[in-house]
RNA sequence: GCCGGCGUGGCUCAGUGGUAGAGCAGUCGAUUCGUAAUCGACAGGUCGUCAGUUCGAAUCUGACCGUCGGCUCCA
């Protein structure tokens, strides 16, 4: 007998060799139907695994992250099986589960198009209805190589060859289909209930652009049709919050054919932008920053000195002035270095925090441009902090605090990554380790959760990145803190120390918004265009019911404007319902309906975005309310 | 840059080889209305660009440009 301890602490005994599935059926029929995979003694295993030792058993369902992964993993095997049946000469690369579904990379003489989806889905349905058991088998390396060579699966052979010595090699079989796979999997193909193929993409083998491009098919699956429908509905809803769509609908910004990757900001978008900058200037002054502005075009010698000429050239734009080479700045730092060098600095001045709303241009590959999120010209809310080595940790912690303060104001949640030395880097390993350790220490002391992103640092130093999510849950890097020992060296920056000698300062590059453009993109999606009142391009719209109230509306408009409120009166010859609808669609925070009653009483009927009609309020009262809401930069 | 999809009035889209359409938005007129679309009229497009096939191309073919989803790369 084996003794099994369940999650709730209860214990049961079963004959040696009883499978987990048999145990679950014994425990609860309901749980058995929902069970997808199990964790036995902290290892994920198939439900069909026979148990030969005592241990802790946990049954996982679709409510568990691992349960979802296994569900999608089996789903992608089903897709691969269907594709193999329909297009037998297709080679299999890899097919993992991902956050909201799964994909499989194929190498096929057939070029897949979305028109193939229906056919593949039909075949998948057949495989599901056949309810093939999914059977695990562990085999030797030689056996595995032989099997996949015979099957003509070169990618699988390459994967096996890359597996470390002594690694267990397992294969999973369902019907005629066999795949190299660590597992675990669902017990049978019939467990997959609702699925849909979503999209198609090219993807390089092993993620390396020097390798062959494979064809990737994305799909998703759920244990119930209703969950799938719900997911698809949410995706559609999220698309309505797309900043490119809202930017157009709300007249905020636009990217035109005449300037791919070079966004235009329209009057309403400029209001948001200027409000963000105003807030930024207030907070930076408070945090002890000075503001500078450096030129957009600077000569070749500067970029050679900074290392950009050698390390960043493919992303830069160039021009020639009076037969001399110049470059359009892709970063603000070299200009900032020159500003520092305008004076001899004392240790007493440090840390010196110099901020710059710097417009940079970078040549991005055409395929990566994306609305405001990924553009070729953007404004970084940059700052360079020059400091003593002893000030590093405190300064980094100060920047982290500032980032937290900004993001909290907008109600963002975000995740943090620490990026280490890339292949193409300047400076010794020792310096990199020192810099990386300093960043790590600051994160630890702040108690921040973070993940390490190997080899993803800037060429001059490691960095802490802050990532925000867009409406479709894609993440974008916004804030970043980069520690740099290189630039001070290259530009021979010095300060005079207590000892009267010259010393080398250390530098931080940092941004909070990241790029104003990207940040506005994220903001637009985050709020679905319904910006908090302090950011809203139009804060109040006055809606007279008939022409009789036009004078009153105009008086109110003037009064609000004088109080610093962004207001407009809708004097069009339309019915209230029409004007309300229009105001709501423009996401205006407050619509003030004024009819004869309001004129009589000197009130406004307040309609608040989301909350609807709040009834009449004295003008004074409303004005006091909205001005304080704006001044406090409240999120509502 | 690479793979696949898409490109028709300002916007959303219909139109698969035979004289370019609708709704919304716009303009003009009527309407003066109490919380998400009042009615009518008018105006607006060399169908992304350039080649090619054809008696004839929005429609078929190719290249290029842009865009969307990914990959690689990045704020």
XYZ file of C-alpha atoms (C1' of nucleotides) in Angstrom:
711
model
C 0.000 0.000 0.000
C 1.028 3.619 -0.517
C 0.029 6.444 1.785
C -1.194 9.581 -0.002
C -1.491 12.967 1.711
C -3.961 15.322 0.094
C -3.879 19.097 0.000
C -6.308 19.397 2.925
C -3.984 17.238 5.041
C -6.185 14.126 4.942
C -4.548 10.818 4.157
C -5.636 7.823 2.153
C -4.117 4.461 1.296
C -4.158 2.711 -2.050
C -2.580 -0.452 -3.452
C 0.852 0.147 -4.957
C 0.523 0.921 -8.693
C -2.846 2.645 -8.454
C -2.922 5.499 -10.971
C -3.556 9.032 -9.864
C -6.689 9.155 -11.988
C -8.072 6.113 -10.130
C -7.342 7.836 -6.845
C -9.080 11.033 -7.914
C -12.116 9.080 -9.016
C -12.163 7.498 -5.589
C -11.886 10.872 -3.866
C -14.563 12.739 -5.816
C -16.251 12.148 -9.148
C -16.715 15.878 -9.591
C -13.029 16.571 -9.070
C -12.142 13.721 -11.417
C -14.075 15.392 -14.219
C -12.312 18.691 -13.653
C -8.860 17.250 -13.005
C -6.276 17.877 -15.699
C -2.941 17.001 -14.176
C -1.430 16.343 -10.768
C 1.416 17.483 -8.621
C 2.917 14.514 -6.764
C 5.742 15.245 -4.335
C 6.202 18.670 -5.951
C 6.522 17.246 -9.478
C 3.923 17.721 -12.190
C 2.815 14.346 -13.489
C 0.190 12.855 -15.819
C -3.015 11.646 -14.222
C -2.273 8.230 -15.675
C 0.906 7.884 -13.619
C 0.897 4.811 -11.359
C 1.962 5.620 -7.794
C 4.534 3.396 -6.132
C 5.571 5.448 -3.141
C 4.066 7.520 -0.349
C 3.641 11.179 -1.071
C 1.739 14.417 -1.228
C -0.821 14.653 -3.998
C -2.415 17.778 -5.393
C -4.956 17.686 -8.197
C -4.802 20.579 -10.626
C -7.692 21.937 -12.686
C -8.122 24.733 -15.204
C -8.253 27.116 -12.253
C -4.543 26.462 -11.694
C -1.953 28.071 -13.903
C -0.211 24.724 -14.423
C -3.551 23.163 -15.277
C -4.098 25.724 -18.015
C -0.609 25.181 -19.360
C -1.088 21.447 -19.615
C -4.512 21.939 -21.198
C -3.038 24.206 -23.872
C -0.038 21.961 -24.309
C -2.209 19.000 -25.208
C -4.249 21.341 -27.406
C -1.204 22.271 -29.436
C -0.310 18.594 -29.875
C -3.806 18.072 -31.251
C -3.264 20.952 -33.668
C 0.072 19.500 -34.750
C -1.521 16.104 -35.272
C -4.225 17.665 -37.436
C -1.652 19.598 -39.461
C 0.422 16.439 -39.978
C -2.641 14.603 -41.252
C -3.545 17.351 -43.700
C -0.018 18.309 -44.754
C 2.132 15.209 -44.175
C 5.408 16.780 -45.322
C 5.239 19.328 -42.488
C 8.144 19.318 -40.058
C 7.525 19.917 -36.360
C 9.604 22.406 -34.412
C 8.261 23.441 -31.020
C 4.753 23.859 -29.628
C 4.471 25.302 -26.137
C 1.557 26.755 -24.184
C 1.625 30.532 -23.723
C -0.254 32.930 -21.491
C -3.610 32.889 -23.264
C -3.270 29.839 -25.470
C -0.677 27.976 -27.432
C 1.249 27.866 -30.678
C 3.152 25.395 -32.792
C 5.984 26.187 -35.200
C 5.851 24.269 -38.473
C 8.186 23.917 -41.412
C 5.982 23.093 -44.353
C 6.026 23.312 -48.137
C 2.438 24.473 -47.758
C 2.084 28.158 -46.979
C -0.572 28.448 -44.310
C -3.188 31.162 -44.539
C -6.166 31.891 -42.290
C -8.275 30.086 -44.875
C -6.671 26.841 -43.710
C -7.936 27.288 -40.163
C -11.426 25.874 -40.745
C -10.002 22.703 -42.254
C -7.420 22.272 -39.486
C -10.058 22.942 -36.828
C -12.324 20.287 -38.343
C -9.500 17.756 -38.206
C -8.733 18.770 -34.602
C -12.382 18.186 -33.743
C -12.119 14.677 -35.191
C -9.047 13.964 -33.085
C -10.845 15.209 -29.984
C -13.885 13.082 -30.751
C -11.668 10.030 -31.216
C -10.572 10.636 -27.616
C -7.142 9.062 -28.084
C -5.370 8.302 -24.823
C -2.222 10.450 -24.501
C 0.503 8.013 -23.543
C 3.892 8.854 -22.108
C 6.960 6.749 -22.792
C 10.505 7.319 -21.630
C 13.160 6.268 -24.099
C 16.913 6.368 -24.444
C 18.704 9.109 -26.340
C 19.683 6.650 -29.100
C 16.144 5.380 -29.404
C 14.825 8.934 -29.566
C 17.301 10.014 -32.222
C 16.511 6.931 -34.284
C 12.772 7.480 -33.971
C 12.790 11.106 -35.069
C 15.364 10.554 -37.804
C 13.127 7.862 -39.233
C 10.130 10.127 -38.964
C 12.044 12.836 -40.839
C 11.853 15.405 -38.050
C 15.189 17.258 -38.187
C 14.114 19.900 -35.659
C 13.263 17.235 -33.094
C 16.635 15.573 -33.721
C 18.333 18.922 -33.105
C 16.376 19.365 -29.877
C 17.341 15.910 -28.630
C 20.988 16.542 -29.451
C 20.841 19.734 -27.427
C 19.460 17.976 -24.334
C 22.021 17.624 -21.545
C 23.501 14.204 -20.861
C 21.451 12.190 -18.406
C 18.230 14.121 -19.080
C 15.136 11.929 -19.183
C 13.807 11.842 -22.730
C 10.098 11.281 -23.046
C 7.693 11.032 -25.929
C 3.931 11.336 -25.934
C 1.702 9.462 -28.315
C -1.956 10.039 -29.211
C -3.295 7.871 -32.020
C -0.734 7.840 -34.823
C 0.900 11.062 -33.593
C 4.146 11.003 -31.608
C 5.932 14.076 -30.281
C 9.059 14.656 -28.283
C 7.796 16.228 -25.092
C 8.663 16.524 -21.430
C 4.963 16.649 -20.574
C 2.838 16.279 -18.646
C -0.350 16.049 -20.671
C -4.085 15.551 -20.336
C -5.076 11.879 -20.123
C -6.781 11.899 -23.521
C -7.506 14.176 -26.467
C -11.219 14.210 -25.636
C -10.526 16.419 -22.635
C -10.133 19.440 -24.893
C -13.605 20.930 -25.261
C -13.490 24.372 -26.861
C -10.703 25.708 -29.021
C -10.021 28.163 -31.800
C -7.102 28.917 -34.082
C -6.347 32.591 -33.762
C -3.570 33.796 -35.993
C -0.559 33.080 -38.078
C 2.959 34.419 -37.875
C 6.465 33.842 -39.066
C 8.925 32.852 -36.350
C 12.615 32.087 -36.597
C 13.776 28.644 -35.542
C 15.144 29.023 -32.008
C 14.334 32.721 -32.150
C 17.425 33.548 -34.163
C 16.985 35.652 -37.278
C 19.887 33.867 -38.972
C 17.840 30.691 -38.900
C 15.044 29.599 -41.162
C 11.697 31.252 -40.666
C 9.020 28.786 -39.661
C 5.264 29.161 -39.792
C 3.655 29.613 -36.405
C -0.033 28.989 -35.803
C -1.529 30.478 -32.648
C -4.628 29.079 -30.978
C -6.384 28.989 -27.690
C -8.522 26.465 -25.834
C -10.829 26.235 -22.844
C -12.695 23.475 -20.981
C -16.036 25.131 -21.791
C -17.436 26.872 -24.825
C -18.660 29.695 -22.593
C -15.123 30.399 -21.381
C -13.848 30.537 -24.952
C -16.671 32.875 -25.981
C -15.998 35.032 -22.975
C -12.325 35.226 -23.890
C -13.060 36.128 -27.514
C -15.503 38.791 -26.357
C -12.894 40.281 -24.051
C -10.377 40.397 -26.872
C -12.918 42.278 -29.006
C -13.612 44.691 -26.147
C -9.895 45.229 -25.631
C -9.510 46.119 -29.314
C -11.964 48.955 -28.758
C -9.505 50.395 -26.256
C -6.652 50.293 -28.769
C -4.912 53.675 -28.554
C -4.620 53.884 -32.345
C -8.382 53.631 -32.663
C -9.105 55.935 -29.719
C -6.460 58.371 -30.901
C -8.418 58.761 -34.116
C -11.885 58.739 -32.556
C -10.970 61.297 -29.920
C -8.727 63.402 -32.194
C -5.675 62.955 -29.976
C -2.913 61.883 -32.349
C -2.355 60.197 -35.666
C 0.416 58.503 -37.598
C 0.247 59.145 -41.354
C 1.741 57.545 -44.437
C 3.767 60.704 -44.909
C 5.730 59.932 -41.758
C 5.763 56.267 -40.808
C 6.745 56.064 -37.154
C 6.575 59.839 -36.768
C 3.373 60.643 -34.872
C 1.381 63.865 -35.148
C -0.131 65.251 -31.954
C -3.463 66.974 -32.512
C -4.720 69.809 -30.274
C -6.491 67.469 -27.858
C -3.534 65.115 -27.651
C -1.280 68.064 -26.931
C -3.363 68.942 -23.897
C -2.716 65.503 -22.406
C 0.930 65.742 -23.299
C 1.319 69.193 -21.780
C -0.472 68.159 -18.587
C 1.862 65.188 -18.245
C 4.855 67.459 -18.724
C 3.512 69.977 -16.236
C 3.110 67.283 -13.595
C 6.565 65.966 -14.465
C 8.203 69.380 -14.041
C 6.517 69.945 -10.713
C 7.635 66.593 -9.357
C 11.169 66.862 -10.680
C 11.662 70.297 -9.221
C 10.456 68.873 -5.923
C 12.860 65.945 -6.239
C 15.848 68.229 -6.761
C 16.288 68.074 -10.536
C 17.381 70.907 -12.806
C 16.117 71.005 -16.373
C 18.212 71.409 -19.512
C 17.715 71.096 -23.258
C 20.381 69.822 -25.627
C 20.476 69.957 -29.451
C 18.890 67.338 -31.690
C 21.818 67.328 -34.139
C 25.429 67.056 -33.000
C 28.650 66.283 -34.819
C 30.273 62.967 -35.596
C 33.139 63.410 -33.158
C 30.752 63.471 -30.223
C 29.082 60.222 -31.273
C 32.421 58.561 -31.849
C 33.475 59.563 -28.379
C 30.268 58.315 -26.752
C 30.518 54.952 -28.463
C 27.240 55.389 -30.328
C 29.080 55.590 -33.644
C 30.385 52.072 -33.084
C 27.584 50.529 -31.069
C 24.398 52.190 -32.178
C 24.954 53.296 -35.762
C 22.322 51.062 -37.360
C 19.662 52.853 -35.309
C 20.810 56.383 -36.137
C 19.997 59.010 -38.757
C 22.774 61.085 -40.257
C 23.171 64.319 -42.108
C 25.943 66.442 -43.557
C 26.337 70.116 -42.728
C 29.066 72.170 -44.472
C 30.764 68.931 -45.531
C 30.943 67.686 -41.934
C 29.167 64.543 -40.692
C 26.470 65.006 -38.107
C 24.014 62.639 -36.436
C 20.468 63.138 -35.164
C 20.567 62.158 -31.511
C 19.203 58.708 -30.625
C 19.894 59.382 -26.945
C 20.327 62.474 -24.821
C 23.298 61.388 -22.765
C 26.221 62.720 -24.828
C 24.644 66.177 -24.825
C 24.163 65.868 -21.084
C 27.847 65.007 -20.678
C 28.811 68.208 -22.442
C 26.581 70.225 -20.142
C 28.261 68.670 -17.106
C 31.643 69.632 -18.498
C 30.731 73.316 -18.690
C 31.942 73.715 -15.137
C 34.388 72.187 -12.768
C 32.294 70.422 -10.135
C 32.878 69.996 -6.438
C 31.892 66.870 -4.498
C 29.637 69.243 -2.548
C 27.402 69.678 -5.621
C 26.802 65.965 -6.039
C 24.474 64.346 -6.664
C 23.732 66.599 -9.600
C 20.417 65.743 -11.222
C 19.925 67.120 -14.734
C 16.650 66.395 -16.474
C 15.753 66.841 -20.119
C 12.606 66.315 -22.150
C 14.718 65.130 -25.033
C 13.427 64.442 -28.527
C 15.344 61.484 -29.927
C 15.157 59.742 -33.295
C 15.917 56.081 -33.843
C 15.710 54.101 -37.012
C 13.449 51.209 -36.103
C 12.843 48.367 -38.533
C 9.636 48.902 -40.468
C 7.981 45.772 -39.125
C 8.187 46.847 -35.500
C 6.375 50.197 -35.681
C 3.214 50.238 -33.608
C 1.069 53.336 -33.152
C 2.552 55.479 -30.402
C 4.080 52.487 -28.656
C 6.948 51.970 -31.048
C 7.894 54.988 -33.124
C 10.963 56.503 -34.788
C 10.853 59.862 -33.028
C 9.968 60.193 -29.388
C 10.519 62.351 -26.363
C 12.252 60.810 -23.407
C 11.659 62.315 -19.986
C 15.326 61.799 -19.439
C 17.632 62.702 -16.592
C 21.283 62.127 -15.861
C 22.403 61.973 -12.287
C 26.078 62.540 -11.602
C 27.195 61.311 -8.189
C 29.809 59.937 -5.869
C 30.206 56.168 -5.833
C 28.909 56.214 -2.253
C 25.638 57.791 -3.399
C 24.703 55.142 -5.947
C 22.275 53.080 -3.917
C 20.443 56.044 -2.429
C 20.066 57.717 -5.794
C 18.720 54.568 -7.418
C 16.298 54.160 -4.559
C 15.234 57.772 -5.046
C 14.465 57.125 -8.698
C 12.533 53.971 -7.821
C 10.447 56.051 -5.408
C 9.754 58.592 -8.126
C 8.687 55.881 -10.575
C 6.388 54.387 -7.952
C 4.864 57.777 -7.252
C 4.174 58.459 -10.941
C 2.730 55.059 -11.740
C 0.590 55.053 -8.600
C -0.980 58.331 -9.732
C -2.340 56.576 -12.832
C -3.202 53.355 -11.065
C -0.774 51.292 -13.117
C 0.453 47.908 -12.130
C 3.789 46.947 -13.600
C 6.628 44.506 -13.386
C 10.330 45.110 -13.055
C 13.250 43.512 -14.860
C 16.983 43.738 -14.208
C 18.913 43.546 -17.473
C 22.531 42.450 -17.463
C 25.533 42.776 -19.773
C 24.780 42.271 -23.474
C 27.111 40.735 -26.036
C 27.809 44.098 -27.634
C 29.014 45.977 -24.553
C 31.674 48.449 -23.515
C 33.734 48.032 -20.372
C 35.175 45.234 -18.292
C 33.267 42.419 -16.631
C 34.340 43.724 -13.209
C 32.713 47.096 -13.766
C 29.581 45.456 -15.092
C 29.350 43.199 -12.068
C 29.797 46.132 -9.731
C 27.118 48.136 -11.512
C 24.713 45.220 -11.663
C 25.204 44.505 -7.966
C 24.431 48.139 -7.137
C 21.127 48.003 -9.015
C 20.282 44.699 -7.410
C 21.016 46.046 -3.957
C 18.706 49.010 -4.470
C 15.913 46.687 -5.648
C 16.418 44.389 -2.671
C 16.434 47.267 -0.213
C 13.218 48.581 -1.734
C 11.712 45.121 -1.467
C 10.808 45.114 -5.164
C 9.975 41.917 -7.017
C 11.932 41.625 -10.225
C 13.083 39.154 -12.785
C 16.518 39.004 -14.321
C 16.826 39.550 -18.047
C 20.219 38.187 -19.038
C 22.133 40.078 -21.700
C 19.503 42.754 -22.224
C 21.333 45.775 -20.797
C 22.321 48.918 -22.712
C 25.783 48.802 -24.302
C 27.149 51.126 -21.592
C 25.560 49.625 -18.488
C 23.003 47.351 -16.803
C 19.465 48.594 -16.218
C 16.293 48.252 -14.234
C 13.231 48.331 -16.527
C 9.632 49.028 -15.614
C 7.105 47.329 -17.889
C 3.460 48.327 -18.323
C 0.665 46.408 -20.037
C -1.467 47.548 -22.953
C -5.105 46.648 -23.583
C -4.157 43.322 -25.173
C -1.821 42.480 -22.282
C 1.302 43.072 -24.294
C 3.984 44.609 -22.104
C 5.987 47.700 -22.998
C 9.069 49.008 -21.308
C 8.470 52.495 -19.960
C 10.599 53.573 -17.030
C 14.229 52.545 -16.905
C 17.174 53.203 -14.616
C 20.608 52.589 -16.112
C 23.866 52.726 -14.248
C 26.815 53.896 -16.318
C 30.522 53.864 -15.522
C 31.459 54.248 -19.210
C 30.299 57.704 -20.250
C 32.034 59.529 -17.375
C 35.216 57.766 -18.458
C 34.805 58.438 -22.172
C 34.031 62.084 -21.565
C 36.641 62.420 -18.838
C 34.114 63.778 -16.353
C 35.564 64.806 -13.024
C 34.710 66.394 -9.734
C 37.043 67.813 -7.120
C 36.933 65.725 -3.966
C 37.420 66.592 -0.343
C 41.113 65.875 -0.857
C 41.413 68.518 -3.559
C 42.099 65.858 -6.202
C 40.042 65.131 -9.294
C 37.831 62.052 -9.207
C 35.512 60.273 -11.608
C 31.780 60.613 -10.915
C 29.331 57.766 -11.549
C 26.236 58.367 -13.643
C 22.637 57.197 -13.815
C 20.491 57.532 -16.916
C 16.831 57.297 -16.078
C 13.362 57.908 -17.462
C 10.043 57.709 -15.642
C 7.434 57.889 -18.408
C 10.001 56.335 -20.744
C 8.784 58.062 -23.822
C 5.919 60.513 -23.625
C 4.501 58.973 -26.789
C 4.497 55.423 -25.504
C 3.238 56.522 -22.123
C 0.290 58.338 -23.712
C -0.420 55.186 -25.708
C -0.485 53.127 -22.520
C -2.542 55.775 -20.699
C -5.099 55.909 -23.494
C -5.604 52.153 -23.362
C -5.500 52.002 -19.586
C -8.336 54.516 -19.290
C -10.080 53.444 -22.490
C -9.966 57.089 -23.566
C -11.791 58.190 -20.400
C -8.918 60.199 -18.974
C -9.042 61.491 -15.416
C -10.411 65.024 -15.345
C -7.006 66.679 -14.915
C -5.847 65.082 -18.192
C -9.104 65.184 -20.157
C -8.780 67.447 -23.218
C -12.305 68.732 -22.578
C -13.304 68.615 -18.938
C -16.798 70.052 -19.150
C -19.309 70.379 -21.954
C -22.361 72.538 -21.479
C -25.496 71.302 -23.167
C -28.333 73.808 -23.489
C -31.653 72.167 -24.277
C -32.954 74.896 -26.542
C -31.750 78.170 -27.954
C -33.357 79.964 -25.019
C -30.458 78.820 -22.811
C -27.649 79.730 -25.202
C -26.795 82.968 -23.405
C -26.700 81.192 -20.054
C -24.478 78.495 -21.591
C -22.096 81.084 -22.962
C -21.924 82.848 -19.604
C -21.135 79.589 -17.853
C -18.522 78.743 -20.448
C -16.729 82.032 -19.825
C -16.910 81.627 -16.097
C -15.484 78.097 -16.152
C -12.785 79.042 -18.582
C -11.772 81.921 -16.325
C -11.481 79.391 -13.491
C -9.007 77.355 -15.567
C -11.443 74.630 -16.589
C -11.315 73.290 -20.151
C -14.893 73.809 -21.230
C -17.012 74.064 -24.352
C -20.668 74.715 -25.049
C -22.563 72.529 -27.499
C -24.791 75.074 -29.245
C -25.751 72.827 -32.130
C -29.384 72.582 -33.064
C -29.772 69.023 -31.815
C -31.857 67.240 -29.206
C -30.391 66.664 -25.731
C -30.184 62.922 -26.305
C -27.969 63.480 -29.304
C -25.664 65.864 -27.475
C -25.448 63.585 -24.446
C -24.546 60.657 -26.640
C -21.910 62.672 -28.418
C -20.437 63.938 -25.144
C -20.366 60.435 -23.710
C -18.640 59.068 -26.780
C -16.047 61.805 -26.466
C -15.518 60.539 -22.867
C -16.006 64.042 -21.470
C -15.939 63.806 -17.650
C -18.807 66.226 -17.004
C -21.785 67.151 -19.166
C -23.836 70.018 -17.806
C -27.400 70.059 -19.092
C -29.070 73.439 -18.812
C -32.735 74.073 -19.500
C -35.172 76.712 -18.327
C -35.171 75.285 -14.787
C -31.422 75.629 -14.435
C -31.362 79.138 -15.866
C -34.102 80.083 -13.409
C -32.325 78.570 -10.411
C -28.743 79.380 -11.425
C -27.809 75.692 -11.406
C -26.461 73.077 -13.755
C -27.755 69.513 -14.129
C -24.571 67.464 -13.765
C -24.109 64.324 -15.747
C -20.936 62.531 -14.799
C -19.238 60.123 -17.160
C -19.956 56.546 -15.975
C -22.267 57.651 -13.152
C -24.937 59.341 -15.248
C -27.348 62.063 -14.176
C -26.532 63.474 -10.728
C -29.243 66.129 -10.778
C -28.991 69.902 -10.397
C -26.153 71.588 -8.489
C -25.508 75.275 -7.806
C -22.876 76.516 -10.277
C -20.549 77.549 -7.417
C -20.690 74.129 -5.872
C -19.929 72.321 -9.107
C -17.094 74.668 -9.935
C -15.512 74.182 -6.514
C -15.865 70.427 -6.912
C -14.285 70.176 -10.335
C -11.433 72.588 -9.647
C -10.417 70.634 -6.581
C -10.687 67.376 -8.529
C -8.363 68.816 -11.161
C -5.920 70.296 -8.674
C -5.596 67.002 -6.797
C -5.115 65.082 -10.057
C -7.665 62.557 -8.850
C -8.374 59.346 -10.736
C -12.110 58.808 -10.952
C 14.344 43.445 -41.946
C 11.507 38.523 -42.095
C 6.473 35.543 -42.447
C 1.174 35.987 -43.265
C -3.304 39.177 -43.752
C -5.235 43.824 -45.411
C -5.359 48.722 -48.446
C -12.542 51.475 -52.031
C -14.960 59.222 -49.874
C -12.739 62.079 -43.164
C -14.466 57.128 -40.462
C -16.689 51.945 -40.767
C -17.524 48.881 -44.708
C -20.352 46.627 -49.484
C -18.978 45.904 -54.451
C -14.807 39.120 -58.083
C -13.645 41.437 -65.393
C -18.409 45.533 -68.368
C -20.485 53.364 -66.591
C -17.986 53.371 -58.318
C -22.252 52.239 -53.527
C -24.251 52.562 -48.189
C -24.217 54.285 -43.100
C -21.833 57.761 -39.950
C -19.200 62.399 -40.111
C -19.462 67.293 -43.189
C -22.410 71.543 -45.514
C -27.292 73.802 -46.140
C -32.421 73.988 -44.656
C -36.348 72.713 -41.411
C -37.019 71.424 -36.162
C -36.352 74.169 -30.163
C -36.776 69.254 -28.075
C -35.059 67.351 -20.377
C -30.238 62.818 -20.174
C -26.839 57.708 -25.477
C -28.596 59.036 -32.637
C -34.978 64.546 -35.380
C -36.076 64.970 -40.646
C -34.808 66.417 -45.658
C -31.437 68.051 -49.395
C -26.504 68.684 -51.111
C -21.485 67.731 -51.542
C -17.510 64.260 -51.329
C -13.590 58.783 -54.334
C -7.866 59.128 -60.824
C -10.655 52.261 -55.652
C -2.428 52.898 -51.910
C 1.449 53.650 -56.150
C 3.684 51.924 -60.621
C 3.961 48.316 -64.259
C 1.631 44.118 -66.789
C -2.557 40.732 -68.750
C -7.235 42.072 -71.387
C -11.401 45.054 -76.335
C -12.209 46.483 -71.189
C -9.226 46.103 -64.364
C -11.517 48.445 -57.833
C -11.763 43.169 -59.380
C -6.422 38.991 -62.415
C -0.517 39.079 -62.116
C 4.158 41.407 -60.385
C 7.006 45.063 -57.843
C 6.970 48.926 -54.438
C 4.672 51.891 -50.322
C 1.677 51.811 -46.034
C -0.864 49.145 -42.341
C -2.434 44.878 -38.969
C -0.800 40.277 -36.250
C 3.620 37.865 -35.014
C 9.270 36.910 -35.171
C 13.964 39.398 -34.462
C 15.116 44.130 -32.165
C 13.780 48.104 -28.541
C 11.610 53.639 -24.784
